[in-house]
């Protein structure tokens, strides 16, 4: 059976990517789970050669623009980041008796895992990834703008830079929760 999804042809290029939670489940509506993603990004910056250029964490998906240092690969970053985030969040949900959606979410994650032979118990992420190599400054800026406008279009903030879990504040030169290698054209 042929694999579906996008292929990373140049491991040293800059990529726009989307990670989606199975069933569009609103996992990241909780700050604690968004913080797991930020912690994973920080770890990958320090240990996996990650350059985070732009990001936004929405309730059920993440958009980001990344590249990696020579000697590292985008594929390794994606694998390691998604694996860590999934394991940490699933452990947190299983062990948190105060999570009001606990039983429902675990049931959903178990259902999605049962549909794929490569899952044992639970599946947090869609297996198919959306990767686009950014080939020009104009196309890159279009993707940065798209990422930053997500919370505005969702009606959460009036200004993109006011959303905490986005690199829009980095680009605006105000408060930030993680270092971002801004791409300025």
Short mmCIF file of C-alpha atoms in Angstrom, two decimals:
data_model
loop_
_atom_site.label_atom_id
_atom_site.label_comp_id
_atom_site.label_asym_id
_atom_site.label_seq_id
_atom_site.Cartn_x
_atom_site.Cartn_y
_atom_site.Cartn_z
CA UNK A 1 0.00 0.00 0.00
CA UNK A 2 1.41 3.41 -0.96
CA UNK A 3 1.99 5.99 1.75
CA UNK A 4 -0.15 9.06 1.66
CA UNK A 5 0.85 12.52 2.73
CA UNK A 6 3.66 14.85 1.86
CA UNK A 7 7.29 13.93 1.31
CA UNK A 8 10.18 16.00 2.57
CA UNK A 9 12.58 16.08 -0.36
CA UNK A 10 15.15 18.53 1.00
CA UNK A 11 15.80 17.98 4.71
CA UNK A 12 17.66 21.31 4.99
CA UNK A 13 14.97 23.51 3.42
CA UNK A 14 12.42 25.66 5.25
CA UNK A 15 9.01 24.03 5.56
CA UNK A 16 5.49 25.09 6.41
CA UNK A 17 3.71 22.23 8.16
CA UNK A 18 0.50 21.36 9.92
CA UNK A 19 0.04 18.76 12.66
CA UNK A 20 -3.61 17.81 13.19
CA UNK A 21 -5.19 16.02 16.15
CA UNK A 22 -7.30 13.00 15.15
CA UNK A 23 -10.98 13.79 14.76
CA UNK A 24 -10.15 17.48 15.21
CA UNK A 25 -10.43 16.91 18.98
CA UNK A 26 -9.85 20.16 20.87
CA UNK A 27 -6.93 18.95 22.99
CA UNK A 28 -5.12 22.28 22.97
CA UNK A 29 -8.03 24.15 24.50
CA UNK A 30 -6.19 23.44 27.78
CA UNK A 31 -3.09 25.52 28.55
CA UNK A 32 -1.28 22.57 30.07
CA UNK A 33 -1.37 20.68 26.75
CA UNK A 34 -0.28 23.75 24.77
CA UNK A 35 2.65 24.05 27.17
CA UNK A 36 3.68 20.47 26.35
CA UNK A 37 4.04 21.53 22.71
CA UNK A 38 6.10 24.59 23.66
CA UNK A 39 8.34 22.44 25.88
CA UNK A 40 8.88 20.02 23.00
CA UNK A 41 9.78 22.88 20.65
CA UNK A 42 12.26 24.24 23.21
CA UNK A 43 13.86 20.82 23.63
CA UNK A 44 14.17 20.41 19.86
CA UNK A 45 15.71 23.88 19.55
CA UNK A 46 18.34 22.98 22.11
CA UNK A 47 19.00 19.35 21.14
CA UNK A 48 17.70 18.66 17.63
CA UNK A 49 18.93 21.68 15.65
CA UNK A 50 15.42 23.10 15.26
CA UNK A 51 14.91 26.62 13.94
CA UNK A 52 11.34 27.62 14.70
CA UNK A 53 10.45 30.46 12.32
CA UNK A 54 6.70 30.78 12.96
CA UNK A 55 4.00 28.84 14.77
CA UNK A 56 0.49 28.90 16.15
CA UNK A 57 -1.15 26.36 18.43
CA UNK A 58 -4.88 26.22 17.78
CA UNK A 59 -7.30 23.99 19.71
CA UNK A 60 -6.90 20.97 17.44
CA UNK A 61 -3.99 21.65 15.13
CA UNK A 62 -0.64 23.36 14.94
CA UNK A 63 0.86 25.33 12.06
CA UNK A 64 4.57 25.98 11.98
CA UNK A 65 7.46 27.00 9.79
CA UNK A 66 10.71 25.25 10.59
CA UNK A 67 14.17 24.39 9.39
CA UNK A 68 17.00 22.46 11.02
CA UNK A 69 20.76 22.74 11.32
CA UNK A 70 23.06 20.70 9.10
CA UNK A 71 23.40 17.22 10.57
CA UNK A 72 19.74 17.13 11.62
CA UNK A 73 16.63 16.38 9.58
CA UNK A 74 13.12 17.76 9.41
CA UNK A 75 11.86 14.17 9.45
CA UNK A 76 13.61 13.46 12.76
CA UNK A 77 12.17 16.65 14.27
CA UNK A 78 8.63 15.76 13.18
CA UNK A 79 8.92 12.18 14.45
CA UNK A 80 10.47 13.12 17.80
CA UNK A 81 8.28 16.15 18.47
CA UNK A 82 5.01 14.42 17.65
CA UNK A 83 6.02 11.29 19.59
CA UNK A 84 6.98 13.26 22.72
CA UNK A 85 3.89 15.48 22.62
CA UNK A 86 1.56 12.52 22.10
CA UNK A 87 3.11 10.47 24.88
CA UNK A 88 3.15 13.36 27.35
CA UNK A 89 -0.39 14.52 26.63
CA UNK A 90 -1.85 11.01 26.67
CA UNK A 91 -0.08 10.29 29.97
CA UNK A 92 -1.36 13.58 31.38
CA UNK A 93 -4.93 12.81 30.32
CA UNK A 94 -4.81 9.26 31.70
CA UNK A 95 -3.42 10.41 35.05
CA UNK A 96 -5.53 13.54 35.50
CA UNK A 97 -8.72 12.74 37.37
CA UNK A 98 -9.83 16.37 37.09
CA UNK A 99 -9.79 16.39 33.26
CA UNK A 100 -13.53 16.67 32.56
CA UNK A 101 -13.18 15.22 29.06
CA UNK A 102 -10.84 12.39 30.12
CA UNK A 103 -13.03 9.36 29.38
CA UNK A 104 -14.40 10.82 26.16
CA UNK A 105 -10.96 11.80 24.83
CA UNK A 106 -9.38 8.45 25.70
CA UNK A 107 -12.30 6.69 24.01
CA UNK A 108 -11.78 8.80 20.88
CA UNK A 109 -8.00 8.30 20.84
CA UNK A 110 -8.50 4.53 21.29
CA UNK A 111 -10.99 4.48 18.42
CA UNK A 112 -8.58 6.24 16.06
CA UNK A 113 -5.75 3.94 17.14
CA UNK A 114 -7.85 0.87 16.32
CA UNK A 115 -8.06 2.01 12.69
CA UNK A 116 -4.26 1.81 12.16
CA UNK A 117 -2.02 -1.16 12.71
CA UNK A 118 0.93 1.01 13.79
CA UNK A 119 -0.84 2.16 16.97
CA UNK A 120 -0.93 0.17 20.17
CA UNK A 121 -3.46 1.91 22.42
CA UNK A 122 -4.10 5.52 21.55
CA UNK A 123 -3.53 7.88 18.63
CA UNK A 124 -3.26 11.63 19.14
CA UNK A 125 -2.03 12.83 15.74
CA UNK A 126 -3.27 12.23 12.24
CA UNK A 127 -0.66 10.12 10.46
CA UNK A 128 -0.75 12.24 7.34
CA UNK A 129 1.27 15.42 7.63
CA UNK A 130 0.93 18.55 5.53
CA UNK A 131 4.39 19.80 4.51
CA UNK A 132 5.13 22.52 1.98
CA UNK A 133 8.66 23.57 1.09
CA UNK A 134 8.87 27.36 1.11
CA UNK A 135 10.53 28.38 -2.10
CA UNK A 136 10.26 32.16 -2.22
CA UNK A 137 10.12 35.13 0.18
CA UNK A 138 6.61 36.06 -1.00
CA UNK A 139 5.25 32.53 -0.46
CA UNK A 140 6.98 32.34 2.93
CA UNK A 141 5.46 35.67 4.02
CA UNK A 142 2.04 34.47 2.88
CA UNK A 143 2.37 31.40 5.14
CA UNK A 144 3.63 33.47 8.10
CA UNK A 145 0.64 35.80 7.73
CA UNK A 146 -1.72 32.83 7.46
CA UNK A 147 -0.28 31.28 10.64
CA UNK A 148 -0.51 34.51 12.61
CA UNK A 149 -4.05 35.33 11.46
CA UNK A 150 -5.50 31.97 12.61
CA UNK A 151 -6.48 33.15 16.13
CA UNK A 152 -7.87 36.40 14.69
CA UNK A 153 -10.04 34.50 12.21
CA UNK A 154 -11.16 32.21 15.03
CA UNK A 155 -12.37 35.31 16.90
CA UNK A 156 -10.09 34.81 19.91
CA UNK A 157 -8.14 38.06 19.58
CA UNK A 158 -8.43 41.30 17.66
CA UNK A 159 -4.70 41.48 16.95
CA UNK A 160 -2.54 38.48 16.07
CA UNK A 161 0.26 39.54 18.43
CA UNK A 162 -2.13 39.29 21.40
CA UNK A 163 -2.48 35.51 21.10
CA UNK A 164 0.02 33.96 23.51
CA UNK A 165 0.59 30.66 21.66
CA UNK A 166 1.77 32.18 18.41
CA UNK A 167 4.95 33.69 17.05
CA UNK A 168 3.07 36.86 16.06
CA UNK A 169 4.29 38.49 19.27
CA UNK A 170 7.88 37.58 18.36
CA UNK A 171 7.47 39.28 14.99
CA UNK A 172 5.90 42.32 16.70
CA UNK A 173 8.85 42.54 19.09
CA UNK A 174 6.77 42.12 22.24
CA UNK A 175 6.40 39.38 24.87
CA UNK A 176 7.21 35.86 23.78
CA UNK A 177 7.04 32.41 25.34
CA UNK A 178 9.65 30.82 23.08
CA UNK A 179 12.51 32.07 20.94
CA UNK A 180 11.69 32.29 17.24
CA UNK A 181 14.08 32.80 14.35
CA UNK A 182 12.00 35.45 12.59
CA UNK A 183 12.15 35.52 8.81
CA UNK A 184 12.19 39.14 7.68
CA UNK A 185 12.04 39.98 4.00
#
